[in-house]
mmCIF file of C-alpha atoms in Angstrom:
data_model
loop_
_atom_site.group_PDB
_atom_site.id
_atom_site.type_symbol
_atom_site.label_atom_id
_atom_site.label_comp_id
_atom_site.label_asym_id
_atom_site.label_seq_id
_atom_site.Cartn_x
_atom_site.Cartn_y
_atom_site.Cartn_z
ATOM 1 C CA MET A 80 9.215 -23.336 19.402
ATOM 2 C CA LYS A 81 10.559 -20.512 17.227
ATOM 3 C CA ALA A 82 8.213 -17.772 16.018
ATOM 4 C CA LEU A 83 8.540 -14.385 14.332
ATOM 5 C CA ARG A 84 6.803 -11.920 16.643
ATOM 6 C CA TYR A 85 5.694 -8.326 16.033
ATOM 7 C CA TYR A 86 5.988 -5.916 18.979
ATOM 8 C CA ALA A 87 5.987 -2.469 17.366
ATOM 9 C CA PRO A 88 7.014 -0.777 14.108
ATOM 10 C CA GLU A 89 10.645 -1.742 13.411
ATOM 11 C CA ASP A 90 10.522 -4.221 16.312
ATOM 12 C CA VAL A 91 9.966 -7.710 14.905
ATOM 13 C CA ARG A 92 11.796 -10.522 16.698
ATOM 14 C CA LEU A 93 12.520 -14.192 16.123
ATOM 15 C CA GLU A 94 11.865 -15.707 19.536
ATOM 16 C CA GLU A 95 11.504 -18.936 21.440
ATOM 17 C CA ILE A 96 7.924 -19.139 22.726
ATOM 18 C CA ALA A 97 5.718 -21.874 24.137
ATOM 19 C CA GLU A 98 4.210 -24.258 21.617
ATOM 20 C CA PRO A 99 0.479 -23.428 21.449
ATOM 21 C CA ASP A 100 -2.182 -25.657 22.984
ATOM 22 C CA CYS A 101 -5.136 -26.832 20.895
ATOM 23 C CA ALA A 102 -8.605 -26.099 22.308
ATOM 24 C CA PRO A 103 -11.520 -28.507 21.650
ATOM 25 C CA ASP A 104 -12.837 -26.355 18.784
ATOM 26 C CA GLU A 105 -9.453 -25.765 17.131
ATOM 27 C CA ILE A 106 -6.921 -27.559 14.930
ATOM 28 C CA LYS A 107 -3.153 -27.453 15.366
ATOM 29 C CA LEU A 108 -0.823 -27.315 12.362
ATOM 30 C CA ARG A 109 2.842 -28.026 11.888
ATOM 31 C CA VAL A 110 3.642 -25.185 9.505
ATOM 32 C CA ARG A 111 5.489 -26.425 6.429
ATOM 33 C CA ASN A 112 5.447 -23.228 4.333
ATOM 34 C CA CYS A 113 4.471 -19.658 5.059
ATOM 35 C CA SER A 114 5.145 -17.295 2.178
ATOM 36 C CA THR A 115 5.895 -13.590 2.396
ATOM 37 C CA CYS A 116 4.369 -10.572 0.702
ATOM 38 C CA GLY A 117 4.616 -6.797 0.606
ATOM 39 C CA THR A 118 2.070 -6.532 3.417
ATOM 40 C CA ASP A 119 4.518 -8.245 5.777
ATOM 41 C CA VAL A 120 7.094 -5.581 4.940
ATOM 42 C CA LYS A 121 4.563 -2.788 5.578
ATOM 43 C CA ILE A 122 3.663 -4.302 8.947
ATOM 44 C CA ARG A 123 7.330 -4.541 9.905
ATOM 45 C CA HIS A 124 7.810 -0.817 9.279
ATOM 46 C CA ASN A 125 4.414 0.661 10.124
ATOM 47 C CA GLY A 126 2.370 -1.864 12.086
ATOM 48 C CA HIS A 127 -1.350 -2.242 11.397
ATOM 49 C CA GLN A 128 -4.471 -0.985 13.144
ATOM 50 C CA ASN A 129 -5.870 -4.519 13.460
ATOM 51 C CA LEU A 130 -2.696 -6.036 14.856
ATOM 52 C CA THR A 131 -2.354 -6.260 18.641
ATOM 53 C CA PRO A 132 1.211 -7.010 19.800
ATOM 54 C CA PRO A 133 2.841 -9.263 20.542
ATOM 55 C CA ARG A 134 1.640 -11.226 17.514
ATOM 56 C CA THR A 135 3.113 -13.988 15.383
ATOM 57 C CA LEU A 136 3.081 -12.759 11.786
ATOM 58 C CA GLY A 137 2.456 -14.676 8.553
ATOM 59 C CA HIS A 138 -0.756 -15.244 6.602
ATOM 60 C CA GLU A 139 0.128 -17.352 3.513
ATOM 61 C CA ILE A 140 0.090 -20.712 5.233
ATOM 62 C CA ALA A 141 0.221 -24.420 4.436
ATOM 63 C CA GLY A 142 0.936 -27.183 6.901
ATOM 64 C CA GLU A 143 0.298 -30.624 8.319
ATOM 65 C CA ILE A 144 -2.364 -31.275 10.946
ATOM 66 C CA VAL A 145 -0.870 -32.579 14.201
ATOM 67 C CA GLU A 146 -3.929 -32.302 16.464
ATOM 68 C CA VAL A 147 -7.689 -32.071 15.956
ATOM 69 C CA GLY A 148 -9.794 -30.691 18.810
ATOM 70 C CA ALA A 149 -12.336 -33.111 20.268
ATOM 71 C CA ALA A 150 -15.294 -30.856 19.354
ATOM 72 C CA VAL A 151 -14.241 -29.946 15.815
ATOM 73 C CA ARG A 152 -16.173 -32.614 13.918
ATOM 74 C CA GLU A 153 -19.362 -32.050 15.927
ATOM 75 C CA ARG A 154 -19.238 -28.251 15.631
ATOM 76 C CA PHE A 155 -17.916 -27.761 12.116
ATOM 77 C CA GLY A 156 -18.157 -31.065 10.283
ATOM 78 C CA GLY A 157 -15.412 -32.297 8.031
ATOM 79 C CA ASP A 158 -13.250 -35.330 8.496
ATOM 80 C CA TRP A 159 -9.943 -33.778 9.515
ATOM 81 C CA ARG A 160 -7.318 -36.184 10.789
ATOM 82 C CA VAL A 161 -3.755 -36.008 12.045
ATOM 83 C CA GLY A 162 -1.445 -36.055 9.037
ATOM 84 C CA ASP A 163 -3.825 -34.260 6.677
ATOM 85 C CA ARG A 164 -2.290 -31.495 4.568
ATOM 86 C CA ALA A 165 -4.126 -28.169 4.768
ATOM 87 C CA GLN A 166 -4.059 -24.556 3.583
ATOM 88 C CA VAL A 167 -5.415 -21.745 5.754
ATOM 89 C CA ILE A 168 -7.361 -18.689 4.599
ATOM 90 C CA ALA A 169 -5.987 -15.317 5.702
ATOM 91 C CA ALA A 170 -9.061 -13.059 5.623
ATOM 92 C CA VAL A 171 -11.640 -14.571 7.968
ATOM 93 C CA PRO A 172 -15.296 -13.546 7.442
ATOM 94 C CA CYS A 173 -17.830 -13.692 10.253
ATOM 95 C CA GLY A 174 -20.383 -15.641 8.205
ATOM 96 C CA GLU A 175 -23.265 -13.751 9.835
ATOM 97 C CA CYS A 176 -23.370 -10.121 8.632
ATOM 98 C CA HIS A 177 -25.401 -8.710 5.726
ATOM 99 C CA GLU A 178 -22.437 -8.974 3.362
ATOM 100 C CA CYS A 179 -21.715 -12.595 4.240
ATOM 101 C CA GLY A 180 -25.399 -13.378 3.809
ATOM 102 C CA LYS A 181 -25.240 -11.947 0.287
ATOM 103 C CA GLY A 182 -22.206 -14.099 -0.503
ATOM 104 C CA TRP A 183 -19.804 -11.131 -0.342
ATOM 105 C CA MET A 184 -17.440 -12.669 2.196
ATOM 106 C CA ALA A 185 -14.421 -10.787 0.824
ATOM 107 C CA VAL A 186 -15.951 -7.555 2.167
ATOM 108 C CA CYS A 187 -17.328 -8.895 5.448
ATOM 109 C CA ARG A 188 -17.779 -5.932 7.782
ATOM 110 C CA ASN A 189 -16.581 -8.000 10.768
ATOM 111 C CA GLN A 190 -13.605 -9.586 9.025
ATOM 112 C CA THR A 191 -10.662 -10.704 11.118
ATOM 113 C CA SER A 192 -7.337 -11.975 9.810
ATOM 114 C CA VAL A 193 -4.743 -14.641 10.498
ATOM 115 C CA GLY A 194 -1.500 -12.936 11.504
ATOM 116 C CA TYR A 195 -3.438 -9.939 12.827
ATOM 117 C CA GLN A 196 -6.107 -10.926 15.381
ATOM 118 C CA TYR A 197 -4.850 -14.544 15.390
ATOM 119 C CA ASP A 198 -1.263 -15.767 15.531
ATOM 120 C CA GLY A 199 0.035 -16.551 12.060
ATOM 121 C CA GLY A 200 2.327 -18.930 10.263
ATOM 122 C CA PHE A 201 5.873 -17.643 10.729
ATOM 123 C CA ALA A 202 6.272 -20.278 13.443
ATOM 124 C CA GLU A 203 6.890 -23.977 13.770
ATOM 125 C CA TYR A 204 3.323 -24.603 14.934
ATOM 126 C CA MET A 205 0.099 -22.589 14.828
ATOM 127 C CA ILE A 206 -3.527 -22.901 15.866
ATOM 128 C CA VAL A 207 -6.303 -22.771 13.266
ATOM 129 C CA PRO A 208 -8.959 -20.859 15.241
ATOM 130 C CA ALA A 209 -12.602 -21.839 15.520
ATOM 131 C CA GLN A 210 -13.691 -18.857 13.401
ATOM 132 C CA VAL A 211 -11.671 -20.180 10.438
ATOM 133 C CA LEU A 212 -13.277 -23.601 10.796
ATOM 134 C CA LYS A 213 -16.736 -22.040 11.167
ATOM 135 C CA VAL A 214 -16.533 -20.482 7.674
ATOM 136 C CA ASN A 215 -14.929 -23.552 6.064
ATOM 137 C CA GLY A 216 -11.611 -21.755 5.766
ATOM 138 C CA LEU A 217 -9.277 -24.730 6.207
ATOM 139 C CA ASN A 218 -8.760 -26.345 2.817
ATOM 140 C CA ARG A 219 -7.432 -29.785 1.996
ATOM 141 C CA ILE A 220 -4.329 -29.603 -0.206
ATOM 142 C CA PRO A 221 -4.669 -31.792 -3.327
ATOM 143 C CA ASP A 222 -2.174 -34.654 -3.534
ATOM 144 C CA THR A 223 -0.459 -33.129 -6.578
ATOM 145 C CA VAL A 224 0.142 -29.758 -4.862
ATOM 146 C CA GLY A 225 3.192 -29.149 -2.677
ATOM 147 C CA TYR A 226 3.133 -27.217 0.580
ATOM 148 C CA ASP A 227 5.100 -24.437 -1.112
ATOM 149 C CA GLU A 228 2.534 -24.110 -3.887
ATOM 150 C CA ALA A 229 -0.355 -24.278 -1.426
ATOM 151 C CA SER A 230 1.092 -21.380 0.548
ATOM 152 C CA ALA A 231 0.742 -19.275 -2.610
ATOM 153 C CA ALA A 232 -2.980 -20.014 -2.809
ATOM 154 C CA GLU A 233 -3.901 -17.090 -0.547
ATOM 155 C CA PRO A 234 -2.501 -14.265 -2.722
ATOM 156 C CA PHE A 235 -3.675 -16.230 -5.746
ATOM 157 C CA ALA A 236 -7.189 -16.183 -4.238
ATOM 158 C CA CYS A 237 -7.059 -12.394 -3.956
ATOM 159 C CA ALA A 238 -6.242 -12.143 -7.669
ATOM 160 C CA ILE A 239 -9.084 -14.529 -8.516
ATOM 161 C CA ASN A 240 -11.490 -12.304 -6.587
ATOM 162 C CA ALA A 241 -10.375 -9.221 -8.520
ATOM 163 C CA GLN A 242 -10.607 -10.860 -11.936
ATOM 164 C CA GLU A 243 -13.998 -12.360 -11.133
ATOM 165 C CA LEU A 244 -15.318 -8.788 -10.871
ATOM 166 C CA LEU A 245 -13.799 -7.697 -14.199
ATOM 167 C CA GLY A 246 -15.576 -10.057 -16.569
ATOM 168 C CA ILE A 247 -12.485 -10.749 -18.693
ATOM 169 C CA GLU A 248 -13.510 -12.188 -22.052
ATOM 170 C CA PRO A 249 -11.493 -14.261 -24.546
ATOM 171 C CA GLY A 250 -9.255 -11.997 -26.598
ATOM 172 C CA ASP A 251 -9.393 -9.005 -24.242
ATOM 173 C CA THR A 252 -6.258 -6.867 -24.073
ATOM 174 C CA VAL A 253 -5.045 -6.824 -20.468
ATOM 175 C CA VAL A 254 -2.614 -4.390 -18.862
ATOM 176 C CA ILE A 255 -1.102 -5.159 -15.466
ATOM 177 C CA PHE A 256 0.729 -2.534 -13.429
ATOM 178 C CA GLY A 257 3.222 -4.129 -11.044
ATOM 179 C CA ALA A 258 5.674 -6.898 -11.909
ATOM 180 C CA GLY A 259 5.719 -8.476 -8.461
ATOM 181 C CA PRO A 260 4.254 -11.871 -7.524
ATOM 182 C CA ILE A 261 0.683 -10.586 -7.724
ATOM 183 C CA GLY A 262 1.289 -9.148 -11.190
ATOM 184 C CA CYS A 263 2.649 -12.528 -12.286
ATOM 185 C CA MET A 264 -0.369 -14.338 -10.851
ATOM 186 C CA HIS A 265 -2.746 -11.904 -12.537
ATOM 187 C CA THR A 266 -0.996 -12.595 -15.848
ATOM 188 C CA ARG A 267 -1.403 -16.348 -15.507
ATOM 189 C CA ILE A 268 -5.011 -16.218 -14.312
ATOM 190 C CA ALA A 269 -6.051 -13.888 -17.129
ATOM 191 C CA ARG A 270 -4.539 -16.305 -19.637
ATOM 192 C CA GLY A 271 -5.116 -19.706 -18.037
ATOM 193 C CA VAL A 272 -8.637 -19.109 -16.714
ATOM 194 C CA HIS A 273 -10.095 -16.367 -18.935
ATOM 195 C CA ALA A 274 -8.230 -16.944 -22.231
ATOM 196 C CA CYS A 275 -7.476 -13.253 -22.623
ATOM 197 C CA GLY A 276 -5.600 -11.732 -25.543
ATOM 198 C CA PRO A 277 -2.289 -9.875 -25.236
ATOM 199 C CA VAL A 278 -0.967 -9.026 -21.767
ATOM 200 C CA TYR A 279 1.227 -5.973 -21.217
ATOM 201 C CA LEU A 280 3.192 -5.808 -17.950
ATOM 202 C CA ILE A 281 4.226 -2.387 -16.597
ATOM 203 C CA ASP A 282 6.676 -1.485 -13.843
ATOM 204 C CA VAL A 283 9.350 1.113 -13.060
ATOM 205 C CA ASN A 284 11.901 -1.427 -11.816
ATOM 206 C CA ALA A 285 13.846 -2.813 -14.779
ATOM 207 C CA ASP A 286 15.307 -5.751 -12.844
ATOM 208 C CA ARG A 287 11.913 -6.818 -11.522
ATOM 209 C CA LEU A 288 10.412 -6.501 -14.998
ATOM 210 C CA LYS A 289 13.132 -8.748 -16.392
ATOM 211 C CA LEU A 290 12.713 -11.349 -13.637
ATOM 212 C CA SER A 291 8.939 -11.522 -13.956
ATOM 213 C CA ALA A 292 8.926 -11.370 -17.744
ATOM 214 C CA HIS A 293 11.212 -14.408 -17.850
ATOM 215 C CA ALA A 294 8.678 -16.312 -15.730
ATOM 216 C CA VAL A 295 5.299 -15.340 -17.209
ATOM 217 C CA GLN A 296 6.226 -14.145 -20.720
ATOM 218 C CA PRO A 297 3.942 -11.117 -21.189
ATOM 219 C CA ASP A 298 3.428 -9.997 -24.775
ATOM 220 C CA GLU A 299 5.372 -6.840 -23.968
ATOM 221 C CA VAL A 300 6.995 -5.267 -20.926
ATOM 222 C CA ILE A 301 6.764 -1.515 -20.477
ATOM 223 C CA ASN A 302 9.241 0.305 -18.262
ATOM 224 C CA ALA A 303 7.228 3.317 -17.128
ATOM 225 C CA ALA A 304 10.405 4.971 -15.851
ATOM 226 C CA GLU A 305 11.624 5.226 -19.441
ATOM 227 C CA VAL A 306 8.515 5.602 -21.621
ATOM 228 C CA ASP A 307 5.026 7.076 -21.370
ATOM 229 C CA ALA A 308 3.019 3.985 -20.354
ATOM 230 C CA VAL A 309 -0.314 5.401 -21.540
ATOM 231 C CA GLN A 310 1.051 6.365 -24.936
ATOM 232 C CA ARG A 311 2.724 2.973 -25.383
ATOM 233 C CA VAL A 312 -0.479 1.063 -24.595
ATOM 234 C CA LEU A 313 -2.387 3.231 -27.057
ATOM 235 C CA GLU A 314 0.248 2.499 -29.698
ATOM 236 C CA LEU A 315 0.041 -1.256 -29.038
ATOM 237 C CA THR A 316 -3.753 -1.217 -29.325
ATOM 238 C CA GLY A 317 -4.031 0.976 -32.411
ATOM 239 C CA GLY A 318 -5.303 3.875 -30.328
ATOM 240 C CA ARG A 319 -8.207 1.896 -28.842
ATOM 241 C CA GLY A 320 -6.803 1.336 -25.352
ATOM 242 C CA ALA A 321 -6.866 -1.717 -23.089
ATOM 243 C CA ASP A 322 -10.013 -3.676 -22.268
ATOM 244 C CA VAL A 323 -8.845 -4.558 -18.760
ATOM 245 C CA ILE A 324 -6.319 -2.788 -16.524
ATOM 246 C CA ILE A 325 -5.224 -4.080 -13.103
ATOM 247 C CA THR A 326 -3.168 -1.828 -10.828
ATOM 248 C CA ALA A 327 -1.299 -4.320 -8.644
ATOM 249 C CA THR A 328 0.851 -1.653 -7.037
ATOM 250 C CA ALA A 329 0.437 1.023 -4.372
ATOM 251 C CA ALA A 330 1.213 3.966 -6.692
ATOM 252 C CA ASN A 331 -1.367 6.726 -7.225
ATOM 253 C CA ILE A 332 -0.182 7.478 -10.740
ATOM 254 C CA THR A 333 -0.953 3.968 -11.957
ATOM 255 C CA GLN A 334 -4.640 4.403 -11.135
ATOM 256 C CA GLU A 335 -4.714 7.696 -13.054
ATOM 257 C CA GLN A 336 -2.900 6.098 -15.987
ATOM 258 C CA ALA A 337 -5.305 3.138 -15.934
ATOM 259 C CA ILE A 338 -8.237 5.476 -16.526
ATOM 260 C CA ALA A 339 -6.376 7.306 -19.279
ATOM 261 C CA MET A 340 -5.472 4.124 -21.206
ATOM 262 C CA ALA A 341 -8.802 2.294 -20.872
ATOM 263 C CA ALA A 342 -10.742 1.411 -24.000
ATOM 264 C CA ARG A 343 -14.444 2.116 -24.304
ATOM 265 C CA ASN A 344 -16.336 -0.135 -21.901
ATOM 266 C CA GLY A 345 -12.986 -0.856 -20.247
ATOM 267 C CA ARG A 346 -12.789 -2.490 -16.833
ATOM 268 C CA ILE A 347 -10.301 -1.313 -14.237
ATOM 269 C CA SER A 348 -9.322 -2.980 -10.966
ATOM 270 C CA PHE A 349 -7.764 -0.849 -8.246
ATOM 271 C CA PHE A 350 -6.148 -3.969 -6.776
ATOM 272 C CA GLY A 351 -3.353 -2.310 -4.845
ATOM 273 C CA GLY A 352 -4.393 -0.040 -1.984
ATOM 274 C CA LEU A 353 -2.816 3.407 -1.736
ATOM 275 C CA PRO A 354 -0.901 4.792 1.262
ATOM 276 C CA LYS A 355 -3.259 6.061 3.967
ATOM 277 C CA THR A 356 -1.304 9.320 3.997
ATOM 278 C CA ASP A 357 -1.946 9.868 0.270
ATOM 279 C CA PRO A 358 -5.089 7.961 -0.781
ATOM 280 C CA THR A 359 -6.505 10.246 -3.475
ATOM 281 C CA ILE A 360 -6.077 10.502 -7.239
ATOM 282 C CA THR A 361 -7.133 12.930 -9.954
ATOM 283 C CA CYS A 362 -9.887 11.413 -12.071
ATOM 284 C CA ASP A 363 -11.256 12.947 -15.275
ATOM 285 C CA SER A 364 -14.878 12.040 -14.669
ATOM 286 C CA ASN A 365 -15.779 12.767 -18.272
ATOM 287 C CA VAL A 366 -13.413 10.027 -19.443
ATOM 288 C CA VAL A 367 -15.210 7.571 -17.155
ATOM 289 C CA HIS A 368 -18.582 8.884 -18.320
ATOM 290 C CA TYR A 369 -18.106 9.031 -22.084
ATOM 291 C CA ARG A 370 -16.053 5.833 -22.397
ATOM 292 C CA GLN A 371 -18.467 4.008 -20.066
ATOM 293 C CA LEU A 372 -15.675 2.742 -17.860
ATOM 294 C CA HIS A 373 -16.139 0.306 -14.988
ATOM 295 C CA ILE A 374 -13.849 0.895 -11.982
ATOM 296 C CA HIS A 375 -13.708 -1.848 -9.352
ATOM 297 C CA GLY A 376 -12.112 -2.134 -5.966
ATOM 298 C CA ALA A 377 -10.699 -5.512 -4.974
ATOM 299 C CA ASN A 378 -10.296 -6.424 -1.332
ATOM 300 C CA GLY A 379 -8.790 -9.742 -0.309
ATOM 301 C CA SER A 380 -10.687 -12.941 -0.951
ATOM 302 C CA ALA A 381 -13.349 -15.302 0.341
ATOM 303 C CA PRO A 382 -12.838 -18.939 1.432
ATOM 304 C CA GLU A 383 -14.230 -20.114 -1.917
ATOM 305 C CA HIS A 384 -11.514 -18.210 -3.821
ATOM 306 C CA ASN A 385 -8.862 -20.113 -1.843
ATOM 307 C CA ARG A 386 -10.396 -23.449 -2.796
ATOM 308 C CA ARG A 387 -10.554 -22.401 -6.421
ATOM 309 C CA ALA A 388 -6.890 -21.347 -6.308
ATOM 310 C CA LEU A 389 -5.858 -24.787 -5.061
ATOM 311 C CA ASP A 390 -7.896 -26.397 -7.833
ATOM 312 C CA TYR A 391 -6.311 -24.230 -10.535
ATOM 313 C CA ILE A 392 -2.845 -25.107 -9.201
ATOM 314 C CA ALA A 393 -3.654 -28.822 -8.983
ATOM 315 C CA THR A 394 -4.998 -29.001 -12.545
ATOM 316 C CA GLY A 395 -2.084 -27.029 -13.977
ATOM 317 C CA ARG A 396 -4.267 -24.240 -15.340
ATOM 318 C CA VAL A 397 -2.281 -21.712 -13.310
ATOM 319 C CA PRO A 398 1.169 -22.961 -12.264
ATOM 320 C CA VAL A 399 2.841 -21.205 -9.331
ATOM 321 C CA ARG A 400 5.864 -23.297 -8.271
ATOM 322 C CA ASP A 401 8.253 -21.529 -10.654
ATOM 323 C CA LEU A 402 7.164 -18.174 -9.202
ATOM 324 C CA ILE A 403 8.695 -19.195 -5.853
ATOM 325 C CA THR A 404 12.240 -17.974 -6.407
ATOM 326 C CA HIS A 405 13.549 -18.082 -2.826
ATOM 327 C CA ARG A 406 13.112 -20.628 -0.019
ATOM 328 C CA LEU A 407 14.499 -19.723 3.403
ATOM 329 C CA PRO A 408 14.360 -21.224 6.909
ATOM 330 C CA LEU A 409 12.453 -19.481 9.679
ATOM 331 C CA ALA A 410 15.729 -18.241 11.148
ATOM 332 C CA GLN A 411 16.124 -16.057 8.037
ATOM 333 C CA ALA A 412 12.578 -14.686 7.960
ATOM 334 C CA LEU A 413 13.702 -11.079 8.325
ATOM 335 C CA ASP A 414 16.178 -11.614 5.486
ATOM 336 C CA ALA A 415 13.185 -12.734 3.419
ATOM 337 C CA PHE A 416 11.427 -9.457 4.222
ATOM 338 C CA ASP A 417 14.523 -7.585 3.009
ATOM 339 C CA ILE A 418 14.541 -9.532 -0.264
ATOM 340 C CA VAL A 419 10.864 -8.734 -0.832
ATOM 341 C CA GLU A 420 11.405 -5.059 -0.045
ATOM 342 C CA ARG A 421 14.299 -4.789 -2.500
ATOM 343 C CA GLY A 422 12.250 -6.430 -5.245
ATOM 344 C CA GLU A 423 14.851 -9.151 -5.812
ATOM 345 C CA ALA A 424 12.399 -12.046 -5.912
ATOM 346 C CA ILE A 425 9.051 -13.002 -7.329
ATOM 347 C CA LYS A 426 7.872 -15.054 -4.352
ATOM 348 C CA VAL A 427 9.765 -15.855 -1.135
ATOM 349 C CA THR A 428 8.602 -18.703 1.085
ATOM 350 C CA ILE A 429 9.656 -19.581 4.619
ATOM 351 C CA GLU A 430 10.014 -23.243 5.560
ATOM 352 C CA PRO A 431 9.953 -23.492 9.398
#
C-alpha cells in the first residue's frame, strides 16, 4: 500500500510499504479521509521529540473498518463490525494516571499520539491500536456525517476543550487570533454552542482573513498588519475590552495583545503553542491582577471531546464541510502540506 512516511526533518516520502496486519486486540481501517494541519507542516520541517522514524504521519482520521481483532469485543467491549464507519482520536490518554483518574484526559502525563508513537492515517490502511480502544477512542460516525467531515472532528475536539475551560456566556464578546481552520472552528463553536455575542477575527494575512471571513462571517475582521489590534478591539467594545480572547496562532505578540485587550473578568485561552526556541512573553501582572483576568492553557482533547464534535457536526450546530476547501489524493499529500503552509486553504483533506 502507499503511505506517507517521516524519516527526518525535510525527509518525508510517499512510499510503497506492506499493508499492516491486525493483531487480536486491534482494529484495521481503510482510511477514507485524513486531514492536514499546521502540525503536519512543523513535523515535516522540524520533526518531533515523540516521533520515532520511520513513521506514517497523519492524525485527523476517518475510515471504514475492514478487520476486527478476535479479542477486541472481549477486551474492550463495543460491537464493531466490518463495514462500520469510524473516527479515530489523535491524543491517546493512558486511562490510569492521576490526571486520567480526575477526568483530565487531555493532559494525561503518559499521553501517546496517533501519527507519532503509532502509525497514522496518511496511508491506504492503518491499525487502530489497543491503547486507543482501551480508552474508548474509536468513535462511530453518525449516518449523516461524511468521512471528510468526521476527519475534522479531531481539531474540532481540541477547540471544544479550550472553550469548555473559558465559560463563554450568551452575549460575550469574543476575539479570535488566527484565521486558519482552528480560528474558523472556534468562531462556529462560540456561536453555535455558546451563543456568544460579536466575534472579531484577527490575522496578519489579508488573503487568509478574506477566505475565512467569507466562510464564517465574523462581525469584523481586523488585519493586525495594518491596524493596532488592541486599539481596534477597545474601539469596538466602547473601551471595555473583550470578554473572551483565543490565540489560535503561534505568535508571541498575540498572547501579549490578548492580555492588553481583555475586559475585566476576561478569559483568555493560549490555544496555540509558541516556538520552543522563543516560548516567553512579557506580561503586565498588574493588568491580570486588577482586571481579575483568567488565563488558560489548552492542550489537545480527550476522547469525549471527539464524540461531542461528531454530535455537533451531525446535528448541524457546528457545520464543517464548507471549511474543507481542498481535497487531494494521497499521491499529492506533500502538495497539501505546501498549501497549508502558504495559508491558501481553510482545511485540506487527503483521500487515500
